[in-house]
Tab-separated table of C-alpha atoms in Angstrom:
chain	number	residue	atom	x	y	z
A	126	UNK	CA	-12.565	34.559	3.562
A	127	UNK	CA	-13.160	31.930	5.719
A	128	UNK	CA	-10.321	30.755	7.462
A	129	UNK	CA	-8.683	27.106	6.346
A	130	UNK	CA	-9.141	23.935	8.554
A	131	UNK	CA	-6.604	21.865	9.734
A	132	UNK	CA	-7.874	19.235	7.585
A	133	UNK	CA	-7.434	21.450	4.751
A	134	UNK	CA	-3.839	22.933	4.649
A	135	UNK	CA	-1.792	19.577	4.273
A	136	UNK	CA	-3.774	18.437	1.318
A	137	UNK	CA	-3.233	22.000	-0.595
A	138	UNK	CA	0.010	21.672	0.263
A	139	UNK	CA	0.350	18.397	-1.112
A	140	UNK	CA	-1.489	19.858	-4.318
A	141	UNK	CA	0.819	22.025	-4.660
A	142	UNK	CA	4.087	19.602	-4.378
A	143	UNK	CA	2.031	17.596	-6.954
A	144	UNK	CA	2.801	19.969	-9.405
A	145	UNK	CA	6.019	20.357	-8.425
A	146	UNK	CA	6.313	16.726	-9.206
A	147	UNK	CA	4.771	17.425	-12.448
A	148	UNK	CA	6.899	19.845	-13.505
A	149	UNK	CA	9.849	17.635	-12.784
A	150	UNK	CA	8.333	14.373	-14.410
A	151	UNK	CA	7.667	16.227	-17.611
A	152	UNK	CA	9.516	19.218	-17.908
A	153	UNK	CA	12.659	18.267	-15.862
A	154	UNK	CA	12.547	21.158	-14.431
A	155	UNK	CA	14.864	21.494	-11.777
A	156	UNK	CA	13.791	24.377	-9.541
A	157	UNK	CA	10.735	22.038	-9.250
A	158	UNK	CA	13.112	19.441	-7.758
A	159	UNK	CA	14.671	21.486	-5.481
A	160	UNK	CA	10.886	22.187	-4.231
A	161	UNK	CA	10.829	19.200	-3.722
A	162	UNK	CA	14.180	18.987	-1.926
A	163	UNK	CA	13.133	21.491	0.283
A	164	UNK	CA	9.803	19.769	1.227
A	165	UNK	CA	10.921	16.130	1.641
A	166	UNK	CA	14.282	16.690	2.602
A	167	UNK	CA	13.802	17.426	6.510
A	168	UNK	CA	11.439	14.302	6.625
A	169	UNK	CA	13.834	12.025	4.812
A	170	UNK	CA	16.286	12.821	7.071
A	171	UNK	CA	13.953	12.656	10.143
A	172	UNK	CA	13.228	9.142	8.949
A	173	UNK	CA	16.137	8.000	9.258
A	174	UNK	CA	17.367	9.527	12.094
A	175	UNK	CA	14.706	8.202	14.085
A	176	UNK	CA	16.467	4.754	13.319
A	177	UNK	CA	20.148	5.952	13.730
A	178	UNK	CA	19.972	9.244	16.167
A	179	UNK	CA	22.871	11.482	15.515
A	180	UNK	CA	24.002	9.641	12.371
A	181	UNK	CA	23.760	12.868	10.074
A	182	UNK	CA	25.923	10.665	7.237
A	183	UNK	CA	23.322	8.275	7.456
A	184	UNK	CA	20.303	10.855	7.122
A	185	UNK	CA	21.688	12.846	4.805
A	186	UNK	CA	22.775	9.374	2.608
A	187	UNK	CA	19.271	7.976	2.229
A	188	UNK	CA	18.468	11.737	1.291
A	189	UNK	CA	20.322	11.611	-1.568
A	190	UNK	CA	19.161	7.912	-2.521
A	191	UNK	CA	15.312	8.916	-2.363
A	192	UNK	CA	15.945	12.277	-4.009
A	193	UNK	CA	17.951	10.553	-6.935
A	194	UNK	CA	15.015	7.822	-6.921
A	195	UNK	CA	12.595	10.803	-6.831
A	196	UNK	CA	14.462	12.640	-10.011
A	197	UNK	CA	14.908	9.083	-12.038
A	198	UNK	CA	11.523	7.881	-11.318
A	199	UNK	CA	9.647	10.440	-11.743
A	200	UNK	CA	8.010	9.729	-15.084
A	201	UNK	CA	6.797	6.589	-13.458
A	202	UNK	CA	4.551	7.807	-10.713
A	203	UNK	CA	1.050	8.379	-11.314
A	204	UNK	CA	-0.583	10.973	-9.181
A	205	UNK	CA	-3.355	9.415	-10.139
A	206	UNK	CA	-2.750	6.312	-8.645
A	207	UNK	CA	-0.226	7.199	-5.481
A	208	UNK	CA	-0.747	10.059	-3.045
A	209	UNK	CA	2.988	11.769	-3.452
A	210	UNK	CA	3.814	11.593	0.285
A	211	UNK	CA	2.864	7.617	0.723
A	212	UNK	CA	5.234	7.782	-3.073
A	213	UNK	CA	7.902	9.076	-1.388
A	214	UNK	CA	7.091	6.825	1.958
A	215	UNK	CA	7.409	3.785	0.297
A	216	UNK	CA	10.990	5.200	-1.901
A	217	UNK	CA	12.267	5.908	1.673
A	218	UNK	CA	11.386	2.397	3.209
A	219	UNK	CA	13.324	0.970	0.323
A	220	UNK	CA	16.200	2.936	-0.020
A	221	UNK	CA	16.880	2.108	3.974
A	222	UNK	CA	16.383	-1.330	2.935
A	223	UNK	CA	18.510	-1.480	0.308
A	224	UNK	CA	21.229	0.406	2.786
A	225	UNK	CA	21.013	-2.405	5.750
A	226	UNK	CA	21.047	-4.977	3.463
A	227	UNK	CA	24.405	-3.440	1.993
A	228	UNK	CA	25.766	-2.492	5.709
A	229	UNK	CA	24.568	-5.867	7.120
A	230	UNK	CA	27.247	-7.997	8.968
A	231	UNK	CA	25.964	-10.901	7.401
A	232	UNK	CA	25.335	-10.392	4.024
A	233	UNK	CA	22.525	-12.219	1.967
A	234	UNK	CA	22.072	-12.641	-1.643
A	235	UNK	CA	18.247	-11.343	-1.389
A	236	UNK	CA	17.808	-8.406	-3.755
A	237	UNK	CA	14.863	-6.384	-2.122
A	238	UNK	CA	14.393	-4.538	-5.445
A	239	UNK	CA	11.658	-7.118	-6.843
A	240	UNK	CA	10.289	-7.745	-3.651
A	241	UNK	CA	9.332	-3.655	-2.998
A	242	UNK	CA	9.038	-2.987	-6.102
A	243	UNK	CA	5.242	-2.633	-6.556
A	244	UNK	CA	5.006	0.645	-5.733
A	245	UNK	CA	8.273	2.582	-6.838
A	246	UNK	CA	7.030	1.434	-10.543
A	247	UNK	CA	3.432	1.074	-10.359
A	248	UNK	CA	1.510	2.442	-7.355
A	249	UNK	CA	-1.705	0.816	-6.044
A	250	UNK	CA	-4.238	-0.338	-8.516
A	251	UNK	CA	-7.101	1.955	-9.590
A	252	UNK	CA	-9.664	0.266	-7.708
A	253	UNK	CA	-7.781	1.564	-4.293
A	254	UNK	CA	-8.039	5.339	-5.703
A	255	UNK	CA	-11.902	5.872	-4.459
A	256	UNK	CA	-11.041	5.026	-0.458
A	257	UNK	CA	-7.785	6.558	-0.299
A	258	UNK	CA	-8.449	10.053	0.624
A	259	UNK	CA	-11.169	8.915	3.565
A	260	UNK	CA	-8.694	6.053	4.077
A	261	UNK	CA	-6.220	9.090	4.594
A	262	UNK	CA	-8.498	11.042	7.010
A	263	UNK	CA	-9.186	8.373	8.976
A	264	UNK	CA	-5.616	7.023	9.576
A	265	UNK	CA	-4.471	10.469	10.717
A	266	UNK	CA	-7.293	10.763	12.703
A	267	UNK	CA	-7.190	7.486	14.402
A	268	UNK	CA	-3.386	7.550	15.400
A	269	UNK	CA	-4.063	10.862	16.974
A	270	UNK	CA	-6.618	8.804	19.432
A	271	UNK	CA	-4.339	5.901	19.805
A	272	UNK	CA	-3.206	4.951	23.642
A	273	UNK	CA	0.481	6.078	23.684
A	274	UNK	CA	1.507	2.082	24.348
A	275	UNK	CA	0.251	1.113	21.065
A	276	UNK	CA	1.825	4.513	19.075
A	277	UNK	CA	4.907	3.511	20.985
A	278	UNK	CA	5.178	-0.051	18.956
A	279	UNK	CA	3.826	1.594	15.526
A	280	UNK	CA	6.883	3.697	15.831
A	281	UNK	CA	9.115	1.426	16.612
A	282	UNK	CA	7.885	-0.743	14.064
A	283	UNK	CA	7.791	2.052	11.154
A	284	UNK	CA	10.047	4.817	12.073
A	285	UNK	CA	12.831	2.762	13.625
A	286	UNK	CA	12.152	-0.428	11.438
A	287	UNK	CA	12.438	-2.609	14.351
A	288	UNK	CA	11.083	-6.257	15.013
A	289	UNK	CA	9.041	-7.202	16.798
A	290	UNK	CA	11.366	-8.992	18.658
A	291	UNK	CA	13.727	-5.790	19.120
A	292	UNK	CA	10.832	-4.136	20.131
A	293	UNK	CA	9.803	-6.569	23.082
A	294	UNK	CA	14.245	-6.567	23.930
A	295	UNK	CA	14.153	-2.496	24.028
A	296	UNK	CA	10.580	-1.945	25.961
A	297	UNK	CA	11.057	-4.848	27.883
A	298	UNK	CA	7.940	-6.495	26.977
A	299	UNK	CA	6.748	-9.679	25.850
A	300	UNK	CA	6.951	-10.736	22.537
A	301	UNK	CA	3.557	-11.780	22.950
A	302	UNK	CA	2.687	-8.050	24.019
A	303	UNK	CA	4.298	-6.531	21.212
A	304	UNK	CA	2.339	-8.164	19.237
A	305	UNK	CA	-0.845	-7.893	20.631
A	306	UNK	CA	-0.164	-3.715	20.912
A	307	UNK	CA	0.553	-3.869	16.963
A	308	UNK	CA	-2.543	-6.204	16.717
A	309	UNK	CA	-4.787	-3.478	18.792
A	310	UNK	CA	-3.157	-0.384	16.989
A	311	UNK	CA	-3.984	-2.028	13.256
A	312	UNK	CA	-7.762	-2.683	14.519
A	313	UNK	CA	-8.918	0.979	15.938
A	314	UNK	CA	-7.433	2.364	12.851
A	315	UNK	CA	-9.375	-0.308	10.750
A	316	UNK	CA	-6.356	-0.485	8.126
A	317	UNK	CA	-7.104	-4.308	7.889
A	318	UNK	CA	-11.064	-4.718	7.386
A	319	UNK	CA	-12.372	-5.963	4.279
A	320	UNK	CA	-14.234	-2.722	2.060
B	217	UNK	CA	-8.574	-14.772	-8.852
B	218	UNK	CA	-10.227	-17.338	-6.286
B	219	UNK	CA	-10.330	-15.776	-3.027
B	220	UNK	CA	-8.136	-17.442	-0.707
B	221	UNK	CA	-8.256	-18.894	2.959
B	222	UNK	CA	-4.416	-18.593	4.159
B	223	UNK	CA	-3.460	-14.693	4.825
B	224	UNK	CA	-0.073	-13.365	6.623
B	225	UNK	CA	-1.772	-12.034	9.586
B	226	UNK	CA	-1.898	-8.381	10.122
B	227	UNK	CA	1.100	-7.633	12.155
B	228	UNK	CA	3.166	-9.843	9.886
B	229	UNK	CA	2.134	-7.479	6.705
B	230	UNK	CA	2.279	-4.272	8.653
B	231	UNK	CA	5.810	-5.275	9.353
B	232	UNK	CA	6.413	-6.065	6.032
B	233	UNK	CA	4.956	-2.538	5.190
B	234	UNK	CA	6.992	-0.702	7.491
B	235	UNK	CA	10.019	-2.771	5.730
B	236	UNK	CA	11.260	-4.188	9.608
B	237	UNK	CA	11.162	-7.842	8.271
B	238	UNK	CA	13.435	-9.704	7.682
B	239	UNK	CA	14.123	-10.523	3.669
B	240	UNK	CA	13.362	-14.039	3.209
B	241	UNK	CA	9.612	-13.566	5.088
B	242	UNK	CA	9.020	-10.286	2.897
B	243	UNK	CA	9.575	-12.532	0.034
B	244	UNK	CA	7.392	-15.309	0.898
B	245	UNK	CA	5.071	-11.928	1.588
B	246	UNK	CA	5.314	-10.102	-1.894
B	247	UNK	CA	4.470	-13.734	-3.683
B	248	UNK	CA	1.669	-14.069	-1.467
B	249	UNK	CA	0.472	-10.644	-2.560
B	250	UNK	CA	0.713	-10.900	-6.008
B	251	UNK	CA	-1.954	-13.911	-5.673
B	252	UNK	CA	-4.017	-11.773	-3.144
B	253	UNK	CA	-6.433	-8.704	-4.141
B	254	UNK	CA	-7.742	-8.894	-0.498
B	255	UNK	CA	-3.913	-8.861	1.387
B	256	UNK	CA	-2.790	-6.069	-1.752
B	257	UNK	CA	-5.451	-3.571	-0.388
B	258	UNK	CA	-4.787	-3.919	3.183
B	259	UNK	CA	-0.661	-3.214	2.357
B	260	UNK	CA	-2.306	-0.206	0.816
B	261	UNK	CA	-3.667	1.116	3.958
B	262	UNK	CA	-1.113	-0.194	5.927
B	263	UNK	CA	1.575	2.072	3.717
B	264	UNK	CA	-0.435	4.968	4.655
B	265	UNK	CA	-0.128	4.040	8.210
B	266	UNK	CA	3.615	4.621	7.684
B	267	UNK	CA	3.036	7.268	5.687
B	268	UNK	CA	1.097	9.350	8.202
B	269	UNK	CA	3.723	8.592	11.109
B	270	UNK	CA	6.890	10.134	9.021
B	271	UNK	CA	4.590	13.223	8.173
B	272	UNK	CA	4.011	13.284	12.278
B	273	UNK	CA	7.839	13.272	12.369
B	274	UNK	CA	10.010	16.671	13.308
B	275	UNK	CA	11.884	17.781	9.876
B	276	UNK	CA	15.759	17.627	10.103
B	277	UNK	CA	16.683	20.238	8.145
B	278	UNK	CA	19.398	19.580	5.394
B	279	UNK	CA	22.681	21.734	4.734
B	280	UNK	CA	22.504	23.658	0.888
B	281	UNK	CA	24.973	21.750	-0.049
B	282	UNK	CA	23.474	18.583	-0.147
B	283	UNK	CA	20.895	19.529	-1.882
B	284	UNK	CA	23.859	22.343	-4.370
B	285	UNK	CA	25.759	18.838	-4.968
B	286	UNK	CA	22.470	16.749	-5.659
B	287	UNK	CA	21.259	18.996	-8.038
B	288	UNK	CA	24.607	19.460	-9.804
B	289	UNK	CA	24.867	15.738	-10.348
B	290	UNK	CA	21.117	15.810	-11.654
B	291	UNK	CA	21.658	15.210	-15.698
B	292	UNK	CA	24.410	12.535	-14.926
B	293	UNK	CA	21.967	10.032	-12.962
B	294	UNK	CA	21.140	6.573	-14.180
B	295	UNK	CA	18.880	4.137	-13.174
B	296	UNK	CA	21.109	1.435	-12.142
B	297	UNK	CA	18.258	-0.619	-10.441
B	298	UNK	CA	19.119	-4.352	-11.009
B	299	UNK	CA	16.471	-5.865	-13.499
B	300	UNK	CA	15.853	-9.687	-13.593
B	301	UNK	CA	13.455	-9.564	-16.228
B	302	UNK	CA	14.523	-12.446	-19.058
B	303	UNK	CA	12.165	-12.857	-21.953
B	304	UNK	CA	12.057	-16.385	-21.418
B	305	UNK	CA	10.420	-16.394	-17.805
B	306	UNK	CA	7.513	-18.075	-17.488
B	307	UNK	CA	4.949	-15.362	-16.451
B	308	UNK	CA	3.415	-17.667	-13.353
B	309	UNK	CA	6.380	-17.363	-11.188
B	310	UNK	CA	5.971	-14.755	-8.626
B	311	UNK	CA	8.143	-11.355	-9.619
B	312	UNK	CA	10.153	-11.692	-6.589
B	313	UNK	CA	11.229	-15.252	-7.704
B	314	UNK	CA	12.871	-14.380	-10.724
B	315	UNK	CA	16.266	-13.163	-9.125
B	316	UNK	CA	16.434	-16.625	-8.456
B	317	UNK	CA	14.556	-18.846	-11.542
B	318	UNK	CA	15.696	-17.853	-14.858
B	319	UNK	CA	12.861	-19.265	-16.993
B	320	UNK	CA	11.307	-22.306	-15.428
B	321	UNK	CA	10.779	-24.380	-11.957
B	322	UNK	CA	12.273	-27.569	-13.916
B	323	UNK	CA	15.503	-26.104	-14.901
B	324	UNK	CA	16.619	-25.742	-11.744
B	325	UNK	CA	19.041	-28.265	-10.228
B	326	UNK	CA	16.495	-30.208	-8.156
B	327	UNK	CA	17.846	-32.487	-5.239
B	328	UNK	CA	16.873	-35.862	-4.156
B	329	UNK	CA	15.351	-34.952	-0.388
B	330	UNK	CA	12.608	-38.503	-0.208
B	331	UNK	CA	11.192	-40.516	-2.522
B	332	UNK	CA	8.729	-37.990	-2.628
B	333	UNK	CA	10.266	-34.919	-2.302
B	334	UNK	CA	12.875	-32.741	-4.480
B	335	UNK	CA	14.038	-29.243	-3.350
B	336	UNK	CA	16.599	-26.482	-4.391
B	337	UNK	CA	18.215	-24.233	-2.110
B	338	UNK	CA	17.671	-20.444	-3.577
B	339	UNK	CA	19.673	-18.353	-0.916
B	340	UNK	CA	20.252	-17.846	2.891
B	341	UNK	CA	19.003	-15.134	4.593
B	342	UNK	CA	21.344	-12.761	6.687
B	343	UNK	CA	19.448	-14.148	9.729
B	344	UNK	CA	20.707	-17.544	8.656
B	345	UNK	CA	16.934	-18.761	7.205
B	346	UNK	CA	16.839	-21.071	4.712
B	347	UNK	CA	15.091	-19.757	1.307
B	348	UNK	CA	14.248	-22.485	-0.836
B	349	UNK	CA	11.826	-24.153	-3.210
B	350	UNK	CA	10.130	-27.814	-2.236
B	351	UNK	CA	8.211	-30.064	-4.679
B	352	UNK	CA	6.330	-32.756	-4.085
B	353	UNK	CA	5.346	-34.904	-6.184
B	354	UNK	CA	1.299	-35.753	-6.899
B	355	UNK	CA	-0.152	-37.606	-3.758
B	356	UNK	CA	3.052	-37.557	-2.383
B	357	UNK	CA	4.064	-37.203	1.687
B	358	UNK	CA	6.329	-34.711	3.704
B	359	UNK	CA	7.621	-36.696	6.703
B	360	UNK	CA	5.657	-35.785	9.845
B	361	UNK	CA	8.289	-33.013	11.113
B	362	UNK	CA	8.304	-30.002	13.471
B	363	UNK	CA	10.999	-26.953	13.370
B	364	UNK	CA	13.324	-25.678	15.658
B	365	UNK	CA	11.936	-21.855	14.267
B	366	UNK	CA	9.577	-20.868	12.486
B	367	UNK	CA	8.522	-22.079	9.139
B	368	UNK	CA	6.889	-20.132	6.240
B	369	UNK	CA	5.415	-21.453	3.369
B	370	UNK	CA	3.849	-19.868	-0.019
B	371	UNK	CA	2.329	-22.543	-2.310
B	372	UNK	CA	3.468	-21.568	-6.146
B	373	UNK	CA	2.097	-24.717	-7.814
B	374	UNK	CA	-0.982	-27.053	-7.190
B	375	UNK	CA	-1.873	-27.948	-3.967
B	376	UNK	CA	-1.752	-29.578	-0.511
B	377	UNK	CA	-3.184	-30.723	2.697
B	378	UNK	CA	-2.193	-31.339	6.535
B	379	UNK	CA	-3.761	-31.986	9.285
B	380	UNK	CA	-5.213	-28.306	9.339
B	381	UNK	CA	-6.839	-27.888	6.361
B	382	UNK	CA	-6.031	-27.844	2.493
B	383	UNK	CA	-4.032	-25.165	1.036
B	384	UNK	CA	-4.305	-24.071	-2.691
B	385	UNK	CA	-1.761	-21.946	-5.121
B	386	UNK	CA	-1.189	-18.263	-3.449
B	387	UNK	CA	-1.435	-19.320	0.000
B	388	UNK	CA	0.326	-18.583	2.976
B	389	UNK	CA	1.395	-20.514	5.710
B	390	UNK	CA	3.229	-20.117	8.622
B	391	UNK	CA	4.124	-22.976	11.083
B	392	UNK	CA	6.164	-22.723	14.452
B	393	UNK	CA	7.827	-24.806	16.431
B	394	UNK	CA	5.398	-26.448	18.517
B	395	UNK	CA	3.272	-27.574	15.317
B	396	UNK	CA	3.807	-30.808	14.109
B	397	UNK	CA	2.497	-31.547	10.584
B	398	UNK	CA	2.544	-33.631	7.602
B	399	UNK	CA	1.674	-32.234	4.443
B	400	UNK	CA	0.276	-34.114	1.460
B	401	UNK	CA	0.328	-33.209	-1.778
B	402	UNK	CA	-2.946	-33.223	-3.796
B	403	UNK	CA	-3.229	-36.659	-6.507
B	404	UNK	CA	-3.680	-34.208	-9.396
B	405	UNK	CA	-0.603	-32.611	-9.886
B	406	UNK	CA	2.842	-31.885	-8.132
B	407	UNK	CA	2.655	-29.239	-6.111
B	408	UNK	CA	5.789	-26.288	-5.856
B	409	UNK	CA	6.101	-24.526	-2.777
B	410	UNK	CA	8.677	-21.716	-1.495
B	411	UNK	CA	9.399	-22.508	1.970
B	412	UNK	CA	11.453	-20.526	4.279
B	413	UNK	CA	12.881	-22.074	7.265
B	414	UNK	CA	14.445	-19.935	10.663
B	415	UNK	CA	16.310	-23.563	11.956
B	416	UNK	CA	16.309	-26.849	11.103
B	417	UNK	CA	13.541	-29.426	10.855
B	418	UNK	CA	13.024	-31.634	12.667
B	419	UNK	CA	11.850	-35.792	11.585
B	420	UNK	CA	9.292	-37.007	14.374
B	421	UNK	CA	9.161	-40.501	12.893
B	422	UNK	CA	10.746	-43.331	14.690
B	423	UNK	CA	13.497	-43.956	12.157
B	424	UNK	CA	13.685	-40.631	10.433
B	425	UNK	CA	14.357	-39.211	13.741
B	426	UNK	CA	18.213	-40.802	12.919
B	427	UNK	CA	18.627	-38.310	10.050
B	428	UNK	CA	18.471	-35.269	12.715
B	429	UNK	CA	21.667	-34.604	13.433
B	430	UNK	CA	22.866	-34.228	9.467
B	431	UNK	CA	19.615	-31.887	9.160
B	432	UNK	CA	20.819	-30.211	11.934
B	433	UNK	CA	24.557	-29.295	10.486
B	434	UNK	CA	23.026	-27.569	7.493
B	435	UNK	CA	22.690	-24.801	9.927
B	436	UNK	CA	25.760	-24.840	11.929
């Protein structure tokens, strides 16, 4: 038997915590779930940590958000329509929304639910599903190759859910840089050209 | 859907993506994306940008019994996600307006702002932006002004133009401080805008440049 590729372990893997997800969306099965757990867990709370180091109430409070979201929702997502992991992506970013908005010191009467909601409920349209896999490939590919000073801002950006503006304050970098890194990132991993 | 001229530009929608801005620009965002096949795709790809970079992450393992208690408390979960869905909302407002507009634009408690202009306040922002809703009425005239931040603008209803260009229902705009415009309604109809402002604005015109300092408090 030849042996597997890199290429090709992830997306078995992510077969098989489709059915998983399956299982739990139809059956409610809950050993299923705690697949599940076990899986997404470590990355929820890496997540979050990345934005709070050391805050293991934090982490281990947006786990239980996403996991609850995971278990409520479940009905609603369409494998079909939503690779599982950018699913449970998106469930993350909005659960740490929903927890800065409620920890801000200055509070705001913007509910985030309606404004993220699109994919918790619905996932992308079905006219995305036919590029998403190369779109996939090519993304993971492509931040592998990325200069270090323009991974450095996508992580600041998406992991640590800064600003741009916090990012220029913490690297001690133009705004104008910031941007420009972000700008440079976005275009070698051709996320933003028109298919 | 006409395809439209006005985008967010991409490091605005990655932010938006990665869930780093603040709330009152991801709203003026999400209603530009609900008018915008084009901007909808590219937050597609841009979520599996994020996607790929928490994969890339180290896993943090978590104790049993978070995950013992979780599951214990499994058949005892409800969904207690707010819903502002009324039956009576008129389908053309964006979703992300309707925490804020019941059923309609014109029941809202409109104020006097210019002959021309009405507007309603619909929140602050924790940043202290100003989220709120500006109509103008057909032909009508914003006062030449500049802002002290930056200004972001989503056209709901009809149209308008400035010295840029013309901008038509679904676009997005943003404006900073150093631009100094005048927008102009289009003669056809009134045109509805959601307009988010990060400080005051500022009047340029020789005698509207008095009103400045009561602008100016609004913000204090």
């Amino acid at each position: 038997m030849p042996a597997m590729t890199d290429q090709q372990i992830p997306s078995g893997k992510l077969l098989a915590l489709g059915e998983l997800m399956s299982k739990v969306a139809v059956d409610r099965d809950k050993t299923a779930f705690a697949g599940l757990f076990d899986h997404y867990a470590p990355l929820i709370r890496a997540y979050s940590l990345a934005r709070e180091p050391g805050s293991d109430l934090v982490a281990d409070e947006l786990v239980q958000e996403v996991m609850t979201r995971v278990w409520l929702k479940a009905a609603k997502y369409n494998p079909r329509l939503a690779n599982l992991n950018t699913w449970i992506f998106t469930l993350a970013r909005n659960c740490r929304i929903d927890y800065l908005r409620r920890n801000s010191r200055y509070l705001t009467e913007i509910d985030p639910t309606d404004i993220f909601n699109d994919m918790e409920d619905e996932g992308p349209g079905p006219f995305q599903l036919v590029q998403q896999s190369r779109a996939e490939e090519s993304i993971r590919a492509g931040l592998e190759e990325l200069p270090r000073e323009q991974s450095e801002i996508l992580a600041k950006v998406y992991l640590e859910g800064k600003s741009h503006q916090q990012a220029s304050d913490e690297l001690k970098l133009p705004l104008g840089t910031v941007k420009s890194r972000v700008r440079l990132a976005l275009k070698k991993l051709e996320v933003l050209v028109e298919r | 859907m006409d395809k439209l001229n006005n985008h967010p530009y991409g490091e605005l929608l990655a932010s938006y993506s990665a869930g780093s801005l603040p709330l009152s620009q991801a709203l003026c965002i999400s209603a530009h994306l609900e008018h915008c096949d084009s901007c909808a795709r590219k937050l597609q790809r841009l979520n599996r940008v994020g996607t790929e970079l928490m994969q890339q992450l180290t896993p943090s393992k978590a104790s049993d019994d978070l995950k013992n208690r979780l599951l214990d408390r499994l058949d005892s979960l409800e969904d207690e996600t707010p819903k502002h869905e009324s039956a009576r909302v008129d389908p053309s407002i964006p979703r992300c307006l309707r925490q804020f507009v019941d059923s309609s634009y014109d029941d809202l408690r409109w104020k006097w702002v210019s002959a021309d202009i009405r507007s309603v306040e619909l929140c602050r922002d924790s940043n202290g932006a100003r989220v709120e809703l500006l109509k103008i009425k057909p032909g009508g005239s914003a006062k030449t002004h500049t802002h002290l931040g930056d200004e972001y603008t989503v056209i709901l209803e009809g149209s308008f133009s400035d010295e840029a260009g013309l901008y038509r229902k679904g676009d997005f705009i943003v404006r900073d401080r150093h631009d100094q415009h005048t927008p102009v309604a289009t003669r056809d109809r009134e045109c509805i805008c959601l307009a988010v402002t990060e400080g005051p604005i500022q009047f340029t015109g020789p005698i509207s440049r008095l009103l400045n300092p009561f602008l100016r408090r609004g913000y204090a």
